Coordinates of C-alpha atoms and ligand atoms in Angstrom, one line a residue:
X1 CA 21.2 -7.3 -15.2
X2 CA 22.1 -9.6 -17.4
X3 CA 23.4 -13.2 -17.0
X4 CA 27.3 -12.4 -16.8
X5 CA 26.1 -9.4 -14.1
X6 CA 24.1 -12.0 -12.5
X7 CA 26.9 -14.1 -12.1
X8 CA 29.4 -12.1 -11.0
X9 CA 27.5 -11.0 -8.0
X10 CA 27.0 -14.5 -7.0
X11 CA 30.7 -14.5 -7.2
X12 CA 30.7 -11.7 -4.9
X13 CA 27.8 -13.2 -2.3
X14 CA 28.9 -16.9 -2.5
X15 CA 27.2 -18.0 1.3
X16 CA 29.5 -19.0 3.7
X17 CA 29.2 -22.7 4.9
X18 CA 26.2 -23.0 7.1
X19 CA 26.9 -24.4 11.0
X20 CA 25.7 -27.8 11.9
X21 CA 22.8 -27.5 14.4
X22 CA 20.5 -25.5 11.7
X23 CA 21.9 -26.8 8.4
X24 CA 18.8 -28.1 7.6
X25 CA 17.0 -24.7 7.8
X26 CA 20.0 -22.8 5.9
X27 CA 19.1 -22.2 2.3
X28 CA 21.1 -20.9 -0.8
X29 CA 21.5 -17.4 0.5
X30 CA 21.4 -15.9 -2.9
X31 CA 18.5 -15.7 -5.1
X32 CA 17.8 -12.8 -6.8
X33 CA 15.1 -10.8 -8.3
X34 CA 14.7 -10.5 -12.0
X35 CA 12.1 -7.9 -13.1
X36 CA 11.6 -9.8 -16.7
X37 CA 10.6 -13.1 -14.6
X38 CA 8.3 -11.0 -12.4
X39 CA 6.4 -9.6 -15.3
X40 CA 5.3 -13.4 -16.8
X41 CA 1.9 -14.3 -16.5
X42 CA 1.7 -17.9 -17.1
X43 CA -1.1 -20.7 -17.0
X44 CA 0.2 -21.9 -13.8
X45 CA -2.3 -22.2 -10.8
X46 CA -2.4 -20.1 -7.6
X47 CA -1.1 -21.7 -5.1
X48 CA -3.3 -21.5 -1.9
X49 CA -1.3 -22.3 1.3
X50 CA -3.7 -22.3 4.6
X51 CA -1.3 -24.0 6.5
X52 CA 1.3 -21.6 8.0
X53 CA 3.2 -22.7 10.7
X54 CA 6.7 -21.7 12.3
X55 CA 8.9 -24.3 12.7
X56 CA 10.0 -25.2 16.1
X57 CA 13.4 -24.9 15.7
X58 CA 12.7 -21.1 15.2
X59 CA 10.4 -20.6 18.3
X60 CA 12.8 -18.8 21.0
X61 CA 15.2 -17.2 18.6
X62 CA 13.7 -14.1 19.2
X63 CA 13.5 -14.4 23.0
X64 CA 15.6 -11.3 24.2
X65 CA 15.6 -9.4 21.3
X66 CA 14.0 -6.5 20.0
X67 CA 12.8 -5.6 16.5
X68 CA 11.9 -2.5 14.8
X69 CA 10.2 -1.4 11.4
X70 CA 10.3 1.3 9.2
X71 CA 7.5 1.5 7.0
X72 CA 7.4 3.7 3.4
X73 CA 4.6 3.3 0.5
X74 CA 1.0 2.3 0.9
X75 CA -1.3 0.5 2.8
X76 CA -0.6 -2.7 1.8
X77 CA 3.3 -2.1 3.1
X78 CA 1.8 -1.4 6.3
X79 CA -0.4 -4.2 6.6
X80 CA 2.6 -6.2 5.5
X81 CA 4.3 -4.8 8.4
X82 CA 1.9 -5.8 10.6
X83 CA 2.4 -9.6 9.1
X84 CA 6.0 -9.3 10.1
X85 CA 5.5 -7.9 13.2
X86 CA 3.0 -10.5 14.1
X87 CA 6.0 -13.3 12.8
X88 CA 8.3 -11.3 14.8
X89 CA 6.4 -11.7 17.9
X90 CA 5.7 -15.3 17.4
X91 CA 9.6 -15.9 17.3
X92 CA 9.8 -14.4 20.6
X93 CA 11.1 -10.7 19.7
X94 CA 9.8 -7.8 21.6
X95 CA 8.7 -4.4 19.3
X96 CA 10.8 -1.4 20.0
X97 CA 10.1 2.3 18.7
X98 CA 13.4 3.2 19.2
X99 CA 16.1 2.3 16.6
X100 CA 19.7 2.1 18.6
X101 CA 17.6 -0.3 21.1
X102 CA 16.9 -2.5 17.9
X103 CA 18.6 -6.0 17.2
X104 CA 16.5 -6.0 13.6
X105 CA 15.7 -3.7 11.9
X106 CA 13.8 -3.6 8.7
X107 CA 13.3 -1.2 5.9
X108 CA 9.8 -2.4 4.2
X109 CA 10.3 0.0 0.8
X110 CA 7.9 1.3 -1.8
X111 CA 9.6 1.7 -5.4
X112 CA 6.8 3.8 -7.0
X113 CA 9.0 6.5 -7.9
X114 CA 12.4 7.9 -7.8
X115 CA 12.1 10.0 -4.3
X116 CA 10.5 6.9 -2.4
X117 CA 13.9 5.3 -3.2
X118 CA 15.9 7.8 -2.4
X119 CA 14.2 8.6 1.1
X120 CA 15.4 4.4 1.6
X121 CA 19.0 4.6 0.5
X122 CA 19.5 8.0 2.8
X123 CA 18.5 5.6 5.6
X124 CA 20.2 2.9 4.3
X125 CA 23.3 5.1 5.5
X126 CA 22.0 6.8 8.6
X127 CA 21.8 3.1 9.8
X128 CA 25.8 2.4 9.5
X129 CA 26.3 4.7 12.6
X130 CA 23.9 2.3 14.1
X131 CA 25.8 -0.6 12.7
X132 CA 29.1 0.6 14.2
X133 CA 27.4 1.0 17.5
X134 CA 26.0 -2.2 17.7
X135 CA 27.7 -4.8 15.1
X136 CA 25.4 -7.7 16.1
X137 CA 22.4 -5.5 14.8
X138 CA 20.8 -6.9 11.9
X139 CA 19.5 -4.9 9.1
X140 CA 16.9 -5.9 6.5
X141 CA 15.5 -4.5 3.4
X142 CA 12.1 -5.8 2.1
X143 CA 9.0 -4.8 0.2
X144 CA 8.7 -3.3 -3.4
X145 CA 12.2 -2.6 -3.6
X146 CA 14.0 -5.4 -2.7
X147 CA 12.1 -6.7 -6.0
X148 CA 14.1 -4.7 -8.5
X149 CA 17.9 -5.8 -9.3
X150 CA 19.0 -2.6 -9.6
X151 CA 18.3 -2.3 -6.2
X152 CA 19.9 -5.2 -5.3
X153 CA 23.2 -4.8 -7.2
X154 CA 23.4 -1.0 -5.7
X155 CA 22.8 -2.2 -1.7
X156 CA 25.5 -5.4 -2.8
X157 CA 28.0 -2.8 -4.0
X158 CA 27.1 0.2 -2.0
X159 CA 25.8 -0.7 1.6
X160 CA 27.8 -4.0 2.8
X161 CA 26.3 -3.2 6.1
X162 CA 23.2 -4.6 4.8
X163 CA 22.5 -8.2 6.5
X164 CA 19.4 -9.2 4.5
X165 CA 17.2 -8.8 1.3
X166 CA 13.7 -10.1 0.9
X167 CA 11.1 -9.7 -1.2
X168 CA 7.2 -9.5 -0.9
X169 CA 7.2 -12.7 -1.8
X170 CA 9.2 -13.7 0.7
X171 CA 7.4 -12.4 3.9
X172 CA 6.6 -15.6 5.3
X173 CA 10.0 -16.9 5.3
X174 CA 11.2 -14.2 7.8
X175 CA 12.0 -17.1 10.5
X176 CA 14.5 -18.8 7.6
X177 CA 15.8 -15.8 6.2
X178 CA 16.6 -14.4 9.6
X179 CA 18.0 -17.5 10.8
X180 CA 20.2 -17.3 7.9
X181 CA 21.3 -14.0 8.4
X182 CA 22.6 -14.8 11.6
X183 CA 24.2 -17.8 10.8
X184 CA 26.4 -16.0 7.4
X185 CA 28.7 -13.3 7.4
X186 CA 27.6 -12.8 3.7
X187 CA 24.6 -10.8 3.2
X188 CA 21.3 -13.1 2.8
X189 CA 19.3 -12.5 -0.3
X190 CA 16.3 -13.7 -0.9
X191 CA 13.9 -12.6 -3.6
X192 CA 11.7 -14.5 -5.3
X193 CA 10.2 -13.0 -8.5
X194 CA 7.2 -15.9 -8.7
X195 CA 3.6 -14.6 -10.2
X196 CA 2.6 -15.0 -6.3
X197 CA 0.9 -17.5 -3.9
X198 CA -1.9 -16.5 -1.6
X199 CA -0.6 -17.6 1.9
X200 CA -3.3 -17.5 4.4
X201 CA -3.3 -17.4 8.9
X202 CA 0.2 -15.8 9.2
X203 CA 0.3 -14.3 12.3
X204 CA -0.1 -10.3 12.5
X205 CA 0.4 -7.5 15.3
X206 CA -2.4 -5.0 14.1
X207 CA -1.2 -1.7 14.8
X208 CA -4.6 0.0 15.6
X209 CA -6.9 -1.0 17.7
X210 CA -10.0 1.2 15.9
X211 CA -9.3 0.9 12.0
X212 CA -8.1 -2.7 10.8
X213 CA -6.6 -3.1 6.8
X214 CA -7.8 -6.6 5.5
X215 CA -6.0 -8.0 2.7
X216 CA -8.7 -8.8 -0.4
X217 CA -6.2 -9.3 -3.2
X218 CA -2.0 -8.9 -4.2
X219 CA -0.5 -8.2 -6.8
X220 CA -1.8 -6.6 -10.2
X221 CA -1.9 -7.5 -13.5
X222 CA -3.0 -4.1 -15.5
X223 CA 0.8 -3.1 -16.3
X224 CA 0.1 0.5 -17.2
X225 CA 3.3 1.4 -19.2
X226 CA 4.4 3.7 -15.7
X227 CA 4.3 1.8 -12.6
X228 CA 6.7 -1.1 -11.0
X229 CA 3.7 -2.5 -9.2
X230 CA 3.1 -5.6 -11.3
X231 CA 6.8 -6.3 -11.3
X232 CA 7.0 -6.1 -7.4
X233 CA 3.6 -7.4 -6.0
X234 CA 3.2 -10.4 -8.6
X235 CA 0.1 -11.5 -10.2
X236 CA -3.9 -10.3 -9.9
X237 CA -4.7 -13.3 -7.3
X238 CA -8.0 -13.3 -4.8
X239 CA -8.5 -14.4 -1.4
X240 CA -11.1 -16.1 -0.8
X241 CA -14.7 -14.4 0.3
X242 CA -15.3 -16.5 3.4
X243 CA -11.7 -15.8 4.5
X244 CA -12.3 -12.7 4.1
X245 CA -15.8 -12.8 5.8
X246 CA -14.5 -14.6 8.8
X247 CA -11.7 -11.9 9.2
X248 CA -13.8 -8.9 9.3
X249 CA -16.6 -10.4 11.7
X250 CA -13.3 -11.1 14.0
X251 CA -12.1 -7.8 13.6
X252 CA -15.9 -6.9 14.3
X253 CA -15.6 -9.1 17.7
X254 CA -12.8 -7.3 18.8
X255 CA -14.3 -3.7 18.8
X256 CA -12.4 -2.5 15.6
X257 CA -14.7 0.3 14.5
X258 CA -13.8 0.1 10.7
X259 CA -12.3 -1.8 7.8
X260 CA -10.1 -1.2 4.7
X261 CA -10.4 -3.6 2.5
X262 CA -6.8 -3.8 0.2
X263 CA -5.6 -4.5 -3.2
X264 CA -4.0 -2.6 -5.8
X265 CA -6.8 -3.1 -8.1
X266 CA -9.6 -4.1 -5.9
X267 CA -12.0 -4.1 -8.9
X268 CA -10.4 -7.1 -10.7
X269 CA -11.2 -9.0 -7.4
X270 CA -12.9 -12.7 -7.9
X271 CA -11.3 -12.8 -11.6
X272 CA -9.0 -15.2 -10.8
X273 CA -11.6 -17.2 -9.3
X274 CA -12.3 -20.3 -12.2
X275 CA -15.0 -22.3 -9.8
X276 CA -16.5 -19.4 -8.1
X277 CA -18.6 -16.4 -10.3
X278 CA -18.1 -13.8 -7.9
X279 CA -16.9 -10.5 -8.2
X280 CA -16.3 -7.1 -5.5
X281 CA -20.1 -6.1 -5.8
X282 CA -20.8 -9.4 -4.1
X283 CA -18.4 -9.4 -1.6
X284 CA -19.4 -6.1 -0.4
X285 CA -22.9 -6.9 -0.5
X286 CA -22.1 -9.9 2.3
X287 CA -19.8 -7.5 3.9
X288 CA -22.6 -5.2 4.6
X289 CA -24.5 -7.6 6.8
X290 CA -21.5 -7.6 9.4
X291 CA -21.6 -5.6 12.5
X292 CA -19.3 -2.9 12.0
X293 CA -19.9 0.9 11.6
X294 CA -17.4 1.2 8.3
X295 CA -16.3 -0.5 5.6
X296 CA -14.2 1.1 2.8
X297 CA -11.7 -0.1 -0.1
X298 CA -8.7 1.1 -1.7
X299 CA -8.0 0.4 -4.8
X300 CA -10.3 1.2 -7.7
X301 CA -9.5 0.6 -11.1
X302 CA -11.8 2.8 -13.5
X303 CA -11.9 0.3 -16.5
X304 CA -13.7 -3.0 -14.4
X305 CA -15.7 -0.8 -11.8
X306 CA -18.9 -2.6 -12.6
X307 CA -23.0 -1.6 -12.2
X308 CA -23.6 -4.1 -9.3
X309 CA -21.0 -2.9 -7.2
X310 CA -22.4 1.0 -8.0
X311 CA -26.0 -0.4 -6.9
X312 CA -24.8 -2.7 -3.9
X313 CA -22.7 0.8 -2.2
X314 CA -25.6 2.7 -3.2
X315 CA -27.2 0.8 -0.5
X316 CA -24.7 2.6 2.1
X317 CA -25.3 1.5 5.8
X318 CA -21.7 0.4 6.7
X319 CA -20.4 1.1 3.3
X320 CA -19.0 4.7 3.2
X321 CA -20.1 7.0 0.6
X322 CA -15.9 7.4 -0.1
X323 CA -14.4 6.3 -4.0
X324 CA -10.7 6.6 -4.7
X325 CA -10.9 6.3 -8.3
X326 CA -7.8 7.2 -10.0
X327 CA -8.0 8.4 -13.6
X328 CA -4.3 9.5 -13.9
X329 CA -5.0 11.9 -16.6
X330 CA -7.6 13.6 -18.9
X331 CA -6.5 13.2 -22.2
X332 CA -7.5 10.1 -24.2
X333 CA -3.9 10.1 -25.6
X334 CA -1.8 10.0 -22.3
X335 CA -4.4 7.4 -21.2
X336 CA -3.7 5.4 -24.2
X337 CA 0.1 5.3 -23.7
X338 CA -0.4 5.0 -19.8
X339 CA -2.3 1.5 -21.2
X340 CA -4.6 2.4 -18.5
X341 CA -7.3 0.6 -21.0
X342 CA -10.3 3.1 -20.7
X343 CA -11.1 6.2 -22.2
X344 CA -11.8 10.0 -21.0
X345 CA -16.1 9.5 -22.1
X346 CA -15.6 6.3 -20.0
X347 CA -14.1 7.7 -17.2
X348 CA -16.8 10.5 -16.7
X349 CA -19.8 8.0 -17.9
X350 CA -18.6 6.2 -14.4
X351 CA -18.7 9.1 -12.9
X352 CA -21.9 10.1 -13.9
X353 CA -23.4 6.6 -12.8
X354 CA -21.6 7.0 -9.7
X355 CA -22.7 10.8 -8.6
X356 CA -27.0 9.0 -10.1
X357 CA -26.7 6.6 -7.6
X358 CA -25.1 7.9 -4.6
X359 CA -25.5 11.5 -4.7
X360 CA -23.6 12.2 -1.7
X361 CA -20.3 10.5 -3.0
X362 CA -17.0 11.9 -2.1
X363 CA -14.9 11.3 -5.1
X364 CA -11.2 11.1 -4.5
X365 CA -8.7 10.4 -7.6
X366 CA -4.6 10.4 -8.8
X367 CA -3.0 12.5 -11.2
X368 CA 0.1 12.0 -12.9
X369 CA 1.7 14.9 -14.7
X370 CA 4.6 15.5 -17.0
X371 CA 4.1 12.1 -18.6
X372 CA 6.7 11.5 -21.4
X373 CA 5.4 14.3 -24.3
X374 CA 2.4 14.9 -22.5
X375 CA 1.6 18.6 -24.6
X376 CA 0.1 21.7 -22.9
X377 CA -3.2 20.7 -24.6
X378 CA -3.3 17.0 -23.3
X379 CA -2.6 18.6 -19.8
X380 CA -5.1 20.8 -19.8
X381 CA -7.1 18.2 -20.7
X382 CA -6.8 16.9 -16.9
X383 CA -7.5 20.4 -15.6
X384 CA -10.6 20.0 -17.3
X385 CA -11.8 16.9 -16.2
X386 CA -10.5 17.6 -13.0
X387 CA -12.9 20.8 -13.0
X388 CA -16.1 18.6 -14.6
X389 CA -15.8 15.8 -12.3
X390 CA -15.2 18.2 -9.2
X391 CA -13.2 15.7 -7.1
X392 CA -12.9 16.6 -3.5
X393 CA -9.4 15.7 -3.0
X394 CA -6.2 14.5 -5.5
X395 CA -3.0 13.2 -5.0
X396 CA -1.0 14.4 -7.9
X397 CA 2.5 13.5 -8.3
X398 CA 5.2 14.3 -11.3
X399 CA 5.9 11.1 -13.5
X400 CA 8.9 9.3 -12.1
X401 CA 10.9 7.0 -14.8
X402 CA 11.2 3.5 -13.1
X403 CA 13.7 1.0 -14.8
X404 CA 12.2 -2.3 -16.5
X405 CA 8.4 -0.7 -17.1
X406 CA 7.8 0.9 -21.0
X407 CA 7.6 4.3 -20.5
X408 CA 11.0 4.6 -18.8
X409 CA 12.4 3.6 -22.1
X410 CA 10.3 6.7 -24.0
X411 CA 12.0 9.5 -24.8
X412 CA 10.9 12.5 -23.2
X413 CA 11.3 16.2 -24.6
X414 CA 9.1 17.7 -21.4
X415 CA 11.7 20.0 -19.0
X416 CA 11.3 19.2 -15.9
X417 CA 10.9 22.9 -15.1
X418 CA 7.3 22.4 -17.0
X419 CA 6.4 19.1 -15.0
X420 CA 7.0 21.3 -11.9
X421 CA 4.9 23.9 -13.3
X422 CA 2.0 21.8 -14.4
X423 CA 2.4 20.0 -10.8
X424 CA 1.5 23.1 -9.7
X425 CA -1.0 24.2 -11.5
X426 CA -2.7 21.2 -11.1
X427 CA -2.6 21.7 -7.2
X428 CA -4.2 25.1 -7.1
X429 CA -7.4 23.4 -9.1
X430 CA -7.0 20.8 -6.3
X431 CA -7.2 23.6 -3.3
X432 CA -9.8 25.4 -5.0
X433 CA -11.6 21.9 -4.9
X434 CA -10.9 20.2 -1.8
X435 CA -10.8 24.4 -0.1
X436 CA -14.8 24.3 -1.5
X437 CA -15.7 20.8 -0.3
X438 CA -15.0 21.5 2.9
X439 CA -16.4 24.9 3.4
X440 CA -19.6 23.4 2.3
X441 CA -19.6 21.5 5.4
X442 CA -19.3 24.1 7.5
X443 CA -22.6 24.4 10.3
X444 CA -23.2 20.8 9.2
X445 CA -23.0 17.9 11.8
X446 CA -21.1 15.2 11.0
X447 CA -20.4 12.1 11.5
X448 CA -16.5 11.0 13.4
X449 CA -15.1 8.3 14.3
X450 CA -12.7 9.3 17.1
X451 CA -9.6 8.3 17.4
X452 CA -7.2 9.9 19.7
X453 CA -6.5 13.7 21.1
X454 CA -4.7 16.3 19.5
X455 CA -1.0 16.3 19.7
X456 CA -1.0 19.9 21.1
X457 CA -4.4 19.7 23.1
X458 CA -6.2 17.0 25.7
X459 CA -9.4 19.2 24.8
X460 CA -9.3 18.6 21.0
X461 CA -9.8 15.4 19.7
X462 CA -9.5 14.1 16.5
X463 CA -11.0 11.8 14.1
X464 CA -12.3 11.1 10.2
X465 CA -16.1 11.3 8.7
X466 CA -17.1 8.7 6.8
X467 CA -15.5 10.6 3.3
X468 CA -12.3 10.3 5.2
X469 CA -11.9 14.1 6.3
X470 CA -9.9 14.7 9.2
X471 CA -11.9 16.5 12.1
X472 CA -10.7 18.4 15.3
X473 CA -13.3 19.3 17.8
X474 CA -13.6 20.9 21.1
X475 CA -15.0 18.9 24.0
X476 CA -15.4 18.7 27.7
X477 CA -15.9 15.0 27.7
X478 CA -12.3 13.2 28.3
X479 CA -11.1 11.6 25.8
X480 CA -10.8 8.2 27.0
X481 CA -15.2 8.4 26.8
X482 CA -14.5 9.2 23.5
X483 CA -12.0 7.1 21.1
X484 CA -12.7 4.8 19.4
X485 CA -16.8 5.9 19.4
X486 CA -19.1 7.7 16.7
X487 CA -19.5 11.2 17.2
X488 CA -21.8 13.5 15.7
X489 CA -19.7 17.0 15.4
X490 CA -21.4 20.5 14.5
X491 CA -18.3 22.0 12.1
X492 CA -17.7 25.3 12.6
X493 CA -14.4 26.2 10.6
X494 CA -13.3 24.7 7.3
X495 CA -9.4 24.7 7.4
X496 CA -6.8 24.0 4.5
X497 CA -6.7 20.3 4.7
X498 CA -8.9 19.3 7.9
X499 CA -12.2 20.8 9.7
X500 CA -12.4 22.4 13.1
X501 CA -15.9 21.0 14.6
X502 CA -17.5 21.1 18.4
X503 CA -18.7 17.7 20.0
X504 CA -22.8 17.7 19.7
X505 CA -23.1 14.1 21.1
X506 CA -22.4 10.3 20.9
X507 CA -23.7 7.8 17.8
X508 CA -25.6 5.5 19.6
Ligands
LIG1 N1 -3.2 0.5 -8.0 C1 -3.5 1.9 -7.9 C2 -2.3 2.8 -7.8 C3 -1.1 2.4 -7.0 S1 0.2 3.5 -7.0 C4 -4.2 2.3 -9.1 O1 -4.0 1.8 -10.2 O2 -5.0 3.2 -9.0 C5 -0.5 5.0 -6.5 C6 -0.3 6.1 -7.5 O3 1.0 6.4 -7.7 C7 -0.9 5.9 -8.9 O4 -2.3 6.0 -8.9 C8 -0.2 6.9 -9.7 O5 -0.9 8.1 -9.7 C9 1.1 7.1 -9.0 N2 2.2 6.5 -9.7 C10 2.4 5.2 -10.0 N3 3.6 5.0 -10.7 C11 4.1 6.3 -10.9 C12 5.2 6.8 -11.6 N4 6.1 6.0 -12.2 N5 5.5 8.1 -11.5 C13 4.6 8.9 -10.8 N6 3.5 8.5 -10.2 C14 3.3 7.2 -10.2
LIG2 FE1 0.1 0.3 -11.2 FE2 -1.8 0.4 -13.0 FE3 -1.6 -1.7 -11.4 FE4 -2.4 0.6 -10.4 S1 -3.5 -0.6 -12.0 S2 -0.9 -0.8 -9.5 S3 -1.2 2.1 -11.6 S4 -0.2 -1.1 -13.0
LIG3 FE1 5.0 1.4 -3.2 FE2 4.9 -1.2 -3.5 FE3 2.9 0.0 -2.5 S1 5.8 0.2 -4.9 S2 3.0 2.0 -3.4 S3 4.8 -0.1 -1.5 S4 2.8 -1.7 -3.8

C-alpha cells in the first residue's frame, strides 16, 4: 500500500474518542502492517521481556464471558493459541467449543499460500450470521495474516463486521487490544511489523495433556524468494536454553509424555546468541538428560543442520529417530532461485551423514512444485531425489504466489494444468514411498504412545511410534489403562496412511 492508501484508510478507521475510566489503557487503534518494514533486519538488539504481567485493570473483564478460537497453519499457530487462551483465561473468560455461545472469537490465520487465505475470508463471512445473532460478539483476526496489508485493507473494505486486527507481534497485548475493541465502534487494528521481541512467562492453556509444543525460536531470517514467513513471524531470535530447560522438565513434572520443540528454522537456533556459543546440537544434548519418553523438533533447515547435532541424535534415548528436512525441490536451479542457499550434492551428502549415523532414521521432507519456469527436466529432478533419498513421507504442495516476497513478482509461463499434473505425479512417488515404509513394518512391534480411542470404536485405540506413524490397535485393556502410556504393538496390517497393530503389552 503506499503512503496515500495508507492514509486514506486511516481516514476511514479514525478511533472514536475513548471513555474516561480506561483512557489510560486506550491506544491509537490504528497501526498497520507494512510488509517492506517487516522484512528489515537491522542492528537493533532483541528485546528480552521476562516480565509479563496483566494489568489489574484488565483482571475481571472476562468474568462471564466466553471465548473461542479457530486455529489454521502450523504448529506454532497452535501453540500461539494456546498463549491466548492461557491470556484469555487469566482475564477471566471461560473456553467454549461452540461458536454462537462465543462472546470472542478469533481467527489465528496462516498466509502460506493462497487457499489458507481463502479458507479464512470464507469464515470471515460465515461469522456475519453470527454477528447478526449476537451484535455484542466480538470478532478478531490474528496470526500470519493479519501481518500483510493486503489483508488488512480487504477485511477494512470487505468485512466491517470485523472488531479487531492483530498481529503475531501483538499476542501479548490481547488484554489492551480487547479492551479497545470494546470500548470503539471503529474496528481496532493493531499490527506491529517490528523484527520481534522474545516475550517470556505469558500464561498458556495447553491443549493436550500427553504431547506439549515448546517454543525454541520465532521468526526466520532465510527469505527464500517463496514464502511470507519472514515477513509475518519477524526476525531469527532464540530463547534462551535454560528457559527452555526449565519448561520441558515442568512439562516432564506434569506427566506430558512428549515434546515438540518449535521454530521455523530450528537449525539457526543460538545464532542470535552474541555472549553465549551455543547452538541446537547442544541444546538437545541437555535435553536428553530430562525425564521424558520423547523429544522431537520441527523445523529443519538443510543448509545449517550441523555434524554435532547428527552425532548428539545419534545418541537416541528420548530423542526420536524422526527428521523433517525439507529440500523443496531437486534441481540445483529451482533451489538457486528458491534462495534456499544449498545445493542438490549438499542436500543428499546430509542425507548420507544422516542415514551413517542413525540408520534407522525416518526421513520426512516438503516439495514445492510448479515453481515459476520450473522445466519438465528440473522437475524430474525432484522425482529423482525423491526416489534416491527414499523419504517415508512428503508434504507436497503447488507453488502459491504470495504478494511482497520475489518470486510473486516472476513471470511464470507454467499452466497451471501442468503444476496440477506434476502435483500429482509427485504424489504417486510419495504413496509408492510412504505405501513401502509402512508395509515394512508389518509383524514388527512397535513402539506407541497412546493417546485416545478410535472415533468409531472403544476397542481400538490410537496412537504415534516414535517416526510419528499413526497406529490403531485392538485391545481388551480399557482405555483409560492405556492413554497417555507406552505401548509396544505387534502390527499386523499396513494401511494407506496409518497401521492397524494388536496391543502386546505396556513400556515399562
Ligand atoms: N520453515 C519451514 C517451512 C515452513 S512453511 C522450512 O523452511 O522448512 C511449510 C512449507 O510450506 C514449506 O516447507 C514449503 O514447502 C511450503 N510453502 C511455503 N511457501 C509456499 C508457497 N508460497 N507456495 C507453496 N508452498 C509453500
Ligand atoms: Fe520460509 Fe524458507 Fe524461512 Fe522456511 S526457511 S520459513 S521456507 S523463508
Ligand atoms: Fe502459516 Fe504463519 Fe505458520 S504463514 S505456516 S501460520 S508461520
Amino acid at each position: 500500500m503506499n503512503e496515500e492508501q495508507r492514509l486514506a484508510s486511516q481516514q476511514i478507521t479514525a478511533p472514536k474518542k475513548e471513555e474516561k475510566d480506561y483512557s489510560q489503557y486506550f491506544e491509537k487503534v490504528f497501526t498497520a502492517p507494512s510488509l517492506k518494514d517487516a522484512k528489515k533486519r537491522g542492528k537493533e538488539d532483541i528485546k528480552y521481556h521476562k516480565d509479563f504481567t496483566i494489568d489489574e485493570a484488565f483482571l475481571n473483564m472476562g468474568v462471564g464471558r466466553k471465548f473461542y478460537i479457530r486455529t489454521y497453519g502450523c504448529q506454532m499457530n497452535e501453540h500461539d493459541t494456546e498463549v491466548m487462551a492461557g491470556i484469555f483465561m487469566a482475564l477471566g473468560y471461560e473456553a467454549t467449543s461452540a461458536i454462537e455461545e462465543a462472546d470472542v472469537v478469533l481467527l489465528n490465520t496462516c498466509a502460506i499460500r493462497e487457499n489458507a487465505e481463502n479458507k479464512v475470508f470464507g469464515e470471515l463471512g460465515f461469522l456475519l450470521k453470527y454477528k447478526r445473532k449476537n451484535p455484542d460478539m466480538l470478532i478478531g483476526v490474528c496470526g500470519c495474516m493479519s501481518q500483510e496489508e493486503a489483508v488488512v485493507n480487504k477485511i477494512l473494505k470487505q468485512y466491517q463486521h470485523v472488531d479487531m486486527v492483530f498481529g503475531t507481534h501483538n499476542i501479548h497485548r490481547l488484554p489492551n487490544i480487547l479492551k479497545d475493541a470494546y470500548l470503539s465502534k471503529e474496528m481496532v487494528v493493531e499490527v506491529w511489523s517490528k523484527e520481534g521481541d522474545v516475550i517470556e512467562s505469558l500464561p498458556k492453556k495447553r491443549l493436550g495433556s500427553i504431547k506439549a509444543w515448546v517454543n525454541i525460536m520465532y521468526g526466520c531470517d532465510k527469505f527464500c524468494t517463496y514464502c511470507i514467513v519472514p515477513y509475518t513471524r519477524g526476525k531469527e531470535r532464540s530463547r534462551r536454553p535454560e528457559e527452555i530447560i526449565q519448561e520441558v522438565r515442568e512439562l516432564a513434572a506434569q506427566g506430558y509424555k512428549e515434546i515438540m520443540l518449535l521454530g521455523q528454522n530450528v537449525n539457526a537456533y543460538g545464532k542470535d546468541f552474541d555472549d553465549l556459543e551455543y547452538r541446537l546440537g547442544d541444546l538437545m544434548d541437555e535435553l536428553r538428560t530430562i525425564d521424558i519418553p520423547r523429544i522431537r523438533f520441527t523445523t529443519s533447515h538443510p543448509r545449517d543442520f550441523d555434524d554435532h547435532l547428527i552425532e548428539v541424535l545419534a545418541k537416541g534415548g528420548n530423542l526420536v529417530e524422526h527428521i523433517h528436512l525439507p529440500v523443496q525441490s531437486g534441481s540445483n536451479d529451482i533451489l538457486k532461485i528458491m534462495a534456499r542457499k544449498y545445493t542438490r550434492e549438499h542436500f543428499l551428502t546430509l542425507v548420507d551423514k544422516i542415514k551413517a549415523a542413525m540408520p534407522n532414521v525416518t526421513l520426512t521432507t516438503d516439495i514445492i512444485v510448479g515453481y515459476p519456469n520450473e522445466t519438465e527436466e528440473q522437475f524430474e529432478e525432484t522425482l529423482d531425489l525423491y526416489r534416491q533419498v527414499g523419504f517415508d513421507m512428503a508434504f507436497t504442495y503447488i507453488y502459491s504466489p504470495r504478494e511482497g516476497t520475489p518470486a510473486a513478482k516472476m513471470v511464470d509461463n507454467v499452466s497451471d494444468e501442468e503444476k496440477k499434473n506434476r502435483l500429482h505425479r509427485l504424489n504417486e512417488v510419495v504413496a509408492e514411498f510412504s505405501g513401502a515404509a509402512l508395509k515394512k513394518l508389518e509383524g514388527q512391534v512397535v513402539e506407541v504412545l497412546v493417546e485416545g480411542s478410535s472415533k468409531r470404536r472403544d476397542d481400538v485405540l490410537a496412537g504415534y511410534t516414535r517416526s510419528n506413524r499413526l497406529v490403531n490397535f485392538e485391545t481388551d485393556v480399557a482405555p483409560e489403562e492405556l492413554v497417555g502410556k507406552l505401548v509396544n504393538v505387534r502390527i499386523v496390517e499396513a494401511k494407506t496412511h496409518s497401521l492397524l497393530g494388536e496391543f502386546v503389552n505396556v513400556v515399562n
